[in-house]
mmCIF file of C-alpha atoms in Angstrom:
data_model
loop_
_atom_site.group_PDB
_atom_site.id
_atom_site.type_symbol
_atom_site.label_atom_id
_atom_site.label_comp_id
_atom_site.label_asym_id
_atom_site.label_seq_id
_atom_site.Cartn_x
_atom_site.Cartn_y
_atom_site.Cartn_z
ATOM 1 C CA MET A 151 0.000 0.000 0.000
ATOM 2 C CA ILE A 152 2.826 2.339 0.881
ATOM 3 C CA VAL A 153 4.525 1.540 -2.424
ATOM 4 C CA LEU A 154 1.368 2.339 -4.398
ATOM 5 C CA HIS A 155 0.968 5.595 -2.500
ATOM 6 C CA PHE A 156 4.588 6.478 -3.252
ATOM 7 C CA LEU A 157 4.154 5.650 -6.938
ATOM 8 C CA SER A 158 1.041 7.815 -7.147
ATOM 9 C CA TRP A 159 3.039 10.785 -5.882
ATOM 10 C CA ILE A 160 5.774 10.108 -8.436
ATOM 11 C CA LEU A 161 3.195 9.999 -11.235
ATOM 12 C CA LEU A 162 1.636 13.227 -9.988
ATOM 13 C CA ALA A 163 5.033 14.930 -9.969
ATOM 14 C CA ALA A 164 5.704 13.669 -13.500
ATOM 15 C CA GLU A 165 2.346 14.975 -14.710
ATOM 16 C CA ILE A 166 3.077 18.383 -13.201
ATOM 17 C CA CYS A 167 6.498 18.457 -14.876
ATOM 18 C CA ILE A 168 4.834 17.751 -18.220
ATOM 19 C CA ALA A 169 1.910 20.113 -17.665
ATOM 20 C CA LEU A 170 3.948 23.185 -16.681
ATOM 21 C CA PRO A 171 5.829 23.668 -19.982
ATOM 22 C CA ILE A 172 2.663 22.876 -21.939
ATOM 23 C CA ALA A 173 0.750 25.478 -19.932
ATOM 24 C CA TYR A 174 3.550 27.993 -20.492
ATOM 25 C CA LEU A 175 3.468 27.429 -24.258
ATOM 26 C CA CYS A 176 -0.325 27.762 -24.259
ATOM 27 C CA ILE A 177 -0.062 31.082 -22.428
ATOM 28 C CA LEU A 178 2.507 32.328 -24.941
ATOM 29 C CA SER A 179 0.349 31.203 -27.865
ATOM 30 C CA ILE A 180 -2.722 32.985 -26.514
ATOM 31 C CA SER A 181 -0.670 36.089 -25.794
ATOM 32 C CA ALA A 182 0.762 36.001 -29.329
ATOM 33 C CA LEU A 183 -2.728 35.636 -30.810
ATOM 34 C CA ILE A 184 -3.984 38.654 -28.864
ATOM 35 C CA ALA A 185 -0.945 40.689 -29.919
ATOM 36 C CA THR A 186 -1.464 39.692 -33.561
ATOM 37 C CA ARG A 187 -5.093 40.803 -33.507
ATOM 38 C CA LYS A 188 -4.098 44.146 -32.022
ATOM 39 C CA ARG A 189 -1.493 44.636 -34.731
ATOM 40 C CA ASP A 190 -3.919 43.547 -37.461
ATOM 41 C CA LYS A 191 -6.193 46.444 -36.544
ATOM 42 C CA HIS A 192 -3.382 48.795 -37.558
ATOM 43 C CA LYS A 193 -1.858 46.785 -40.404
ATOM 44 C CA HIS A 194 -3.028 49.287 -42.986
ATOM 45 C CA ASP A 195 -1.548 52.218 -41.080
ATOM 46 C CA GLU A 196 1.391 53.859 -42.781
ATOM 47 C CA PHE A 197 4.738 54.081 -41.029
ATOM 48 C CA GLU A 198 5.359 57.548 -39.720
ATOM 49 C CA ASP A 199 6.826 59.842 -42.360
ATOM 50 C CA SER A 200 9.097 61.565 -39.855
ATOM 51 C CA ALA A 201 11.883 58.966 -39.696
ATOM 52 C CA GLN A 202 14.375 60.005 -37.054
ATOM 53 C CA THR A 203 16.764 57.127 -36.315
ATOM 54 C CA ASN A 204 20.188 57.124 -37.932
ATOM 55 C CA PHE A 205 21.068 53.471 -38.535
ATOM 56 C CA ALA A 206 24.321 51.650 -39.119
ATOM 57 C CA ILE A 207 23.705 48.333 -40.887
ATOM 58 C CA LEU A 208 26.504 45.926 -39.980
ATOM 59 C CA ILE A 209 27.218 42.851 -42.117
ATOM 60 C CA PRO A 210 29.983 40.586 -40.793
ATOM 61 C CA ALA A 211 31.113 38.522 -43.778
ATOM 62 C CA HIS A 212 33.702 35.744 -43.931
ATOM 63 C CA ASN A 213 34.253 34.522 -47.513
ATOM 64 C CA GLU A 214 30.713 35.359 -48.616
ATOM 65 C CA GLU A 215 31.359 36.277 -52.271
ATOM 66 C CA MET A 216 28.730 33.796 -53.497
ATOM 67 C CA ILE A 217 25.794 35.097 -51.452
ATOM 68 C CA LEU A 218 26.439 38.682 -50.330
ATOM 69 C CA SER A 219 25.016 40.325 -53.470
ATOM 70 C CA LYS A 220 21.416 39.333 -52.696
ATOM 71 C CA LEU A 221 21.528 41.059 -49.326
ATOM 72 C CA LEU A 222 23.078 44.243 -50.706
ATOM 73 C CA GLU A 223 20.500 44.313 -53.503
ATOM 74 C CA SER A 224 17.651 43.996 -51.004
ATOM 75 C CA LEU A 225 19.155 46.805 -48.911
ATOM 76 C CA SER A 226 19.208 49.040 -51.998
ATOM 77 C CA GLN A 227 15.401 48.787 -52.016
ATOM 78 C CA LEU A 228 14.881 49.998 -48.448
ATOM 79 C CA GLU A 229 12.039 52.496 -48.105
ATOM 80 C CA TYR A 230 13.879 54.737 -45.675
ATOM 81 C CA PRO A 231 15.657 58.089 -46.135
ATOM 82 C CA GLN A 232 19.101 57.326 -47.549
ATOM 83 C CA GLU A 233 20.754 59.993 -45.452
ATOM 84 C CA LEU A 234 19.641 58.152 -42.309
ATOM 85 C CA TYR A 235 21.413 54.847 -42.798
ATOM 86 C CA THR A 236 24.852 53.574 -43.773
ATOM 87 C CA ILE A 237 25.772 50.021 -44.769
ATOM 88 C CA TYR A 238 29.017 48.578 -43.419
ATOM 89 C CA VAL A 239 30.406 45.273 -44.662
ATOM 90 C CA VAL A 240 33.080 43.784 -42.422
ATOM 91 C CA ALA A 241 35.181 41.492 -44.605
ATOM 92 C CA ASP A 242 36.448 39.362 -41.748
ATOM 93 C CA ASN A 243 39.586 37.286 -42.412
ATOM 94 C CA CYS A 244 38.482 36.839 -46.013
ATOM 95 C CA THR A 245 40.539 34.990 -48.598
ATOM 96 C CA ASP A 246 38.075 35.544 -51.458
ATOM 97 C CA THR A 247 36.619 38.592 -53.250
ATOM 98 C CA THR A 248 34.013 39.527 -50.615
ATOM 99 C CA ALA A 249 35.514 42.990 -50.068
ATOM 100 C CA SER A 250 35.887 43.902 -53.744
ATOM 101 C CA LEU A 251 32.383 42.629 -54.513
ATOM 102 C CA ALA A 252 30.868 44.775 -51.754
ATOM 103 C CA ARG A 253 32.690 47.858 -53.064
ATOM 104 C CA GLN A 254 30.808 47.533 -56.351
ATOM 105 C CA PHE A 255 27.592 48.598 -54.610
ATOM 106 C CA ASP A 256 26.725 52.233 -54.028
ATOM 107 C CA ARG A 257 26.617 53.540 -50.473
ATOM 108 C CA VAL A 258 28.385 50.509 -49.023
ATOM 109 C CA CYS A 259 31.396 51.072 -46.784
ATOM 110 C CA VAL A 260 33.815 48.149 -46.639
ATOM 111 C CA TYR A 261 36.114 47.448 -43.713
ATOM 112 C CA GLU A 262 38.651 44.643 -43.936
ATOM 113 C CA ARG A 263 39.745 42.905 -40.751
ATOM 114 C CA PHE A 264 42.531 40.352 -40.353
ATOM 115 C CA ASN A 265 43.062 38.734 -36.979
ATOM 116 C CA GLU A 266 43.856 35.025 -36.823
ATOM 117 C CA LYS A 267 43.650 34.880 -33.026
ATOM 118 C CA GLU A 268 40.252 36.560 -32.637
ATOM 119 C CA ARG A 269 38.043 34.897 -35.190
ATOM 120 C CA GLY A 270 34.260 34.920 -35.390
ATOM 121 C CA LYS A 271 31.227 37.157 -35.591
ATOM 122 C CA GLY A 272 31.462 38.420 -32.019
ATOM 123 C CA TYR A 273 34.989 39.722 -32.518
ATOM 124 C CA ALA A 274 34.108 41.229 -35.901
ATOM 125 C CA LEU A 275 31.195 43.141 -34.387
ATOM 126 C CA ASN A 276 33.260 44.419 -31.481
ATOM 127 C CA TRP A 277 35.954 45.562 -33.908
ATOM 128 C CA ILE A 278 33.600 47.459 -36.211
ATOM 129 C CA TRP A 279 31.937 49.173 -33.250
ATOM 130 C CA GLN A 280 35.359 50.425 -32.232
ATOM 131 C CA GLN A 281 35.980 51.729 -35.755
ATOM 132 C CA LEU A 282 32.632 53.555 -35.772
ATOM 133 C CA ALA A 283 32.999 55.092 -32.314
ATOM 134 C CA GLY A 284 33.106 58.627 -33.712
ATOM 135 C CA ARG A 285 30.122 58.213 -36.059
ATOM 136 C CA GLN A 286 26.760 59.566 -34.960
ATOM 137 C CA HIS A 287 24.606 56.490 -35.425
ATOM 138 C CA ASP A 288 21.614 56.045 -33.119
ATOM 139 C CA ALA A 289 21.222 52.296 -33.595
ATOM 140 C CA TYR A 290 23.012 49.321 -35.130
ATOM 141 C CA VAL A 291 21.334 46.580 -37.158
ATOM 142 C CA VAL A 292 23.210 43.286 -37.564
ATOM 143 C CA LEU A 293 22.486 41.136 -40.625
ATOM 144 C CA ASP A 294 23.904 37.829 -41.816
ATOM 145 C CA ALA A 295 25.356 37.813 -45.312
ATOM 146 C CA ASP A 296 22.976 35.110 -46.565
ATOM 147 C CA SER A 297 19.853 37.152 -45.826
ATOM 148 C CA VAL A 298 17.414 39.529 -47.472
ATOM 149 C CA VAL A 299 15.179 42.116 -45.801
ATOM 150 C CA VAL A 300 11.799 43.624 -46.597
ATOM 151 C CA PRO A 301 11.770 47.248 -47.851
ATOM 152 C CA THR A 302 10.069 48.503 -44.658
ATOM 153 C CA PHE A 303 12.648 46.880 -42.358
ATOM 154 C CA LEU A 304 14.233 50.089 -41.055
ATOM 155 C CA SER A 305 10.904 51.913 -40.873
ATOM 156 C CA ALA A 306 9.552 49.234 -38.548
ATOM 157 C CA MET A 307 12.656 49.420 -36.362
ATOM 158 C CA ASP A 308 12.536 53.216 -36.320
ATOM 159 C CA ARG A 309 8.948 53.185 -35.064
ATOM 160 C CA GLU A 310 9.779 50.920 -32.117
ATOM 161 C CA LEU A 311 12.890 52.901 -31.212
ATOM 162 C CA ALA A 312 10.813 56.079 -31.262
ATOM 163 C CA HIS A 313 8.495 54.412 -28.742
ATOM 164 C CA GLY A 314 11.330 53.849 -26.305
ATOM 165 C CA ALA A 315 12.754 50.416 -27.179
ATOM 166 C CA LEU A 316 16.512 50.022 -26.753
ATOM 167 C CA ALA A 317 17.067 46.477 -28.033
ATOM 168 C CA LEU A 318 15.034 44.960 -30.857
ATOM 169 C CA GLN A 319 14.773 41.674 -32.714
ATOM 170 C CA ALA A 320 13.405 41.311 -36.234
ATOM 171 C CA CYS A 321 11.294 38.415 -37.461
ATOM 172 C CA ASN A 322 14.040 35.976 -38.444
ATOM 173 C CA THR A 323 12.609 33.439 -40.855
ATOM 174 C CA VAL A 324 13.375 31.242 -43.881
ATOM 175 C CA LEU A 325 14.082 32.445 -47.421
ATOM 176 C CA ASN A 326 14.054 29.120 -49.308
ATOM 177 C CA VAL A 327 10.874 27.703 -47.727
ATOM 178 C CA THR A 328 9.764 25.615 -50.724
ATOM 179 C CA GLU A 329 13.172 24.281 -51.735
ATOM 180 C CA SER A 330 12.950 21.007 -49.804
ATOM 181 C CA PRO A 331 11.044 19.243 -46.997
ATOM 182 C CA SER A 332 13.800 20.183 -44.544
ATOM 183 C CA THR A 333 13.509 23.903 -45.314
ATOM 184 C CA ALA A 334 9.722 23.689 -44.925
ATOM 185 C CA LEU A 335 10.157 22.033 -41.528
ATOM 186 C CA ARG A 336 12.710 24.668 -40.554
ATOM 187 C CA TRP A 337 10.205 27.376 -41.478
ATOM 188 C CA ILE A 338 7.591 25.798 -39.182
ATOM 189 C CA ALA A 339 10.107 25.527 -36.347
ATOM 190 C CA LEU A 340 11.362 29.093 -36.731
ATOM 191 C CA THR A 341 7.822 30.435 -36.950
ATOM 192 C CA LEU A 342 7.168 28.974 -33.513
ATOM 193 C CA MET A 343 10.554 29.892 -32.048
ATOM 194 C CA ASN A 344 11.198 33.252 -33.697
ATOM 195 C CA HIS A 345 7.655 34.596 -34.059
ATOM 196 C CA VAL A 346 5.041 33.029 -31.787
ATOM 197 C CA ARG A 347 7.296 32.737 -28.750
ATOM 198 C CA PRO A 348 8.797 36.276 -28.744
ATOM 199 C CA LEU A 349 5.455 37.842 -29.638
ATOM 200 C CA GLY A 350 3.847 35.979 -26.746
ATOM 201 C CA ARG A 351 6.633 36.869 -24.333
ATOM 202 C CA ASN A 352 6.375 40.548 -25.161
ATOM 203 C CA GLY A 353 2.622 40.311 -24.706
ATOM 204 C CA ILE A 354 2.982 39.186 -21.080
ATOM 205 C CA GLY A 355 5.748 41.676 -20.296
ATOM 206 C CA GLY A 356 8.698 39.404 -21.024
ATOM 207 C CA SER A 357 11.628 39.653 -23.390
ATOM 208 C CA SER A 358 12.234 38.396 -26.867
ATOM 209 C CA THR A 359 15.513 36.610 -27.432
ATOM 210 C CA LEU A 360 18.209 37.931 -29.749
ATOM 211 C CA THR A 361 18.837 35.640 -32.703
ATOM 212 C CA GLY A 362 21.785 37.566 -34.116
ATOM 213 C CA ASN A 363 20.393 37.976 -37.603
ATOM 214 C CA GLY A 364 18.140 41.032 -37.588
ATOM 215 C CA MET A 365 18.957 42.244 -34.098
ATOM 216 C CA CYS A 366 19.024 45.992 -33.539
ATOM 217 C CA LEU A 367 20.881 47.580 -30.627
ATOM 218 C CA SER A 368 20.639 51.250 -29.768
ATOM 219 C CA ARG A 369 23.704 53.331 -29.015
ATOM 220 C CA ALA A 370 22.346 53.780 -25.493
ATOM 221 C CA ILE A 371 22.109 50.054 -24.740
ATOM 222 C CA LEU A 372 25.638 49.408 -26.036
ATOM 223 C CA ALA A 373 26.981 52.248 -23.915
ATOM 224 C CA ARG A 374 25.253 50.766 -20.887
ATOM 225 C CA TYR A 375 26.313 47.174 -21.602
ATOM 226 C CA PRO A 376 29.433 47.101 -23.815
ATOM 227 C CA TRP A 377 29.741 44.149 -26.160
ATOM 228 C CA LYS A 378 31.695 41.291 -24.568
ATOM 229 C CA ALA A 379 30.111 38.360 -26.389
ATOM 230 C CA PHE A 380 32.651 36.251 -28.247
ATOM 231 C CA GLY A 381 31.340 32.685 -27.987
ATOM 232 C CA ILE A 382 29.659 30.470 -30.563
ATOM 233 C CA ALA A 383 26.272 32.042 -29.771
ATOM 234 C CA GLU A 384 27.344 35.627 -29.196
ATOM 235 C CA ASP A 385 23.792 36.908 -29.693
ATOM 236 C CA TYR A 386 22.412 34.648 -26.958
ATOM 237 C CA GLN A 387 25.275 35.599 -24.661
ATOM 238 C CA TYR A 388 24.511 39.310 -25.050
ATOM 239 C CA TYR A 389 20.796 38.633 -24.631
ATOM 240 C CA LEU A 390 21.514 36.989 -21.262
ATOM 241 C CA THR A 391 23.517 40.053 -20.249
ATOM 242 C CA LEU A 392 20.514 42.242 -20.997
ATOM 243 C CA VAL A 393 17.894 40.195 -19.147
ATOM 244 C CA GLN A 394 20.232 39.653 -16.207
ATOM 245 C CA ASN A 395 20.248 43.428 -15.812
ATOM 246 C CA GLY A 396 16.492 43.800 -16.150
ATOM 247 C CA GLU A 397 16.392 44.879 -19.802
ATOM 248 C CA ARG A 398 13.798 43.654 -22.295
ATOM 249 C CA VAL A 399 14.246 42.944 -25.991
ATOM 250 C CA ARG A 400 11.282 44.026 -28.106
ATOM 251 C CA TYR A 401 10.189 41.815 -30.982
ATOM 252 C CA VAL A 402 9.320 43.619 -34.243
ATOM 253 C CA PRO A 403 7.305 41.252 -36.499
ATOM 254 C CA GLU A 404 6.996 43.826 -39.299
ATOM 255 C CA ALA A 405 10.788 43.926 -39.696
ATOM 256 C CA VAL A 406 11.286 40.687 -41.602
ATOM 257 C CA VAL A 407 14.651 39.170 -42.479
ATOM 258 C CA ARG A 408 14.836 35.910 -44.422
ATOM 259 C CA SER A 409 17.908 33.710 -44.723
ATOM 260 C CA GLN A 410 18.964 30.555 -46.527
ATOM 261 C CA MET A 411 18.505 27.313 -44.601
ATOM 262 C CA PRO A 412 20.051 23.847 -45.120
ATOM 263 C CA VAL A 413 18.397 21.925 -47.942
ATOM 264 C CA THR A 414 18.989 18.381 -46.677
ATOM 265 C CA PHE A 415 18.188 16.842 -43.313
ATOM 266 C CA ALA A 416 21.869 15.985 -42.799
ATOM 267 C CA GLN A 417 22.833 19.629 -43.296
ATOM 268 C CA MET A 418 20.017 20.706 -40.998
ATOM 269 C CA ARG A 419 21.242 18.365 -38.263
ATOM 270 C CA THR A 420 24.764 19.780 -38.574
ATOM 271 C CA GLN A 421 23.367 23.273 -38.063
ATOM 272 C CA ASP A 422 21.319 22.101 -35.075
ATOM 273 C CA VAL A 423 24.389 20.553 -33.457
ATOM 274 C CA ARG A 424 26.230 23.846 -33.823
ATOM 275 C CA TRP A 425 23.357 25.789 -32.231
ATOM 276 C CA GLU A 426 23.010 23.278 -29.417
ATOM 277 C CA ALA A 427 26.753 23.340 -28.749
ATOM 278 C CA ALA A 428 26.458 27.005 -27.818
ATOM 279 C CA GLU A 429 24.190 26.324 -24.860
ATOM 280 C CA PRO A 430 26.762 24.728 -22.501
ATOM 281 C CA GLN A 431 29.002 27.767 -22.920
ATOM 282 C CA GLN A 432 26.619 29.751 -20.716
ATOM 283 C CA SER A 433 26.894 29.216 -16.970
ATOM 284 C CA SER A 434 23.994 27.528 -15.220
ATOM 285 C CA ARG A 435 23.602 30.563 -12.996
ATOM 286 C CA ARG A 436 23.066 32.938 -15.905
ATOM 287 C CA THR A 437 20.756 30.482 -17.648
ATOM 288 C CA ALA A 438 18.647 30.261 -14.495
ATOM 289 C CA LEU A 439 18.470 34.042 -14.365
ATOM 290 C CA GLN A 440 17.327 34.090 -17.971
ATOM 291 C CA LEU A 441 14.547 31.628 -17.243
ATOM 292 C CA LEU A 442 13.360 33.640 -14.279
ATOM 293 C CA LYS A 443 13.346 36.988 -16.045
ATOM 294 C CA VAL A 444 11.685 36.214 -19.403
#
């Protein structure tokens, strides 16, 4: 009898462990649905004509000569005053023609960086911020070289910054959705992770994550929390720094950035392993803080 009683308590505990994350996801889904309906009421509203944010668009690129052109072409179609944004390509330890290709585009500033000891996106970003220290940019948008953006990308970011946001995350989704079953599955997964979840979190007063591609950081937030993220998942590392200090990242669904995803399941698994490998780099203490504050 005692054994049965003990087992019943174990089963109850297991049910609670299963129910809690399901309940959390349900709350986020409902919150995201409410937020979507609120935004739909204003979907035909024009973005404010009085753009005021001066943006620096940062593109860290390591041997990206085959894919960079699409991003630069999409940026040439931005519906935002040209005098209020500058595009910076950081040709980082490149051994190909990335730098010369980028120079063929109008209004693109190219910086070449060579440092064999400090390799990676985090170091490239920190370096370019140092180079731009004297420039009067209000906010910095970070884009991956294999991406494209919608024409209203900066307008959407500008609106949220004007409303007081200091750290923003764009809707980071898939460009080649119909190319293969794996890209279609990735689109479904990223819709849940990079749209429903951050929209729901913002709706209940929490924070979106930073996914690196499409993140926007104001000059004020970088002055308050200087960039010290140099791991595999530098975006997640900086995000933890923000939430640990009580900051919130605002999700901007109208600012859409689409990037190429692996075409085969084997390639997709390789990418997943890389993403998952970044998690252990964060201390358990900081991860716990993140869970408590978002």
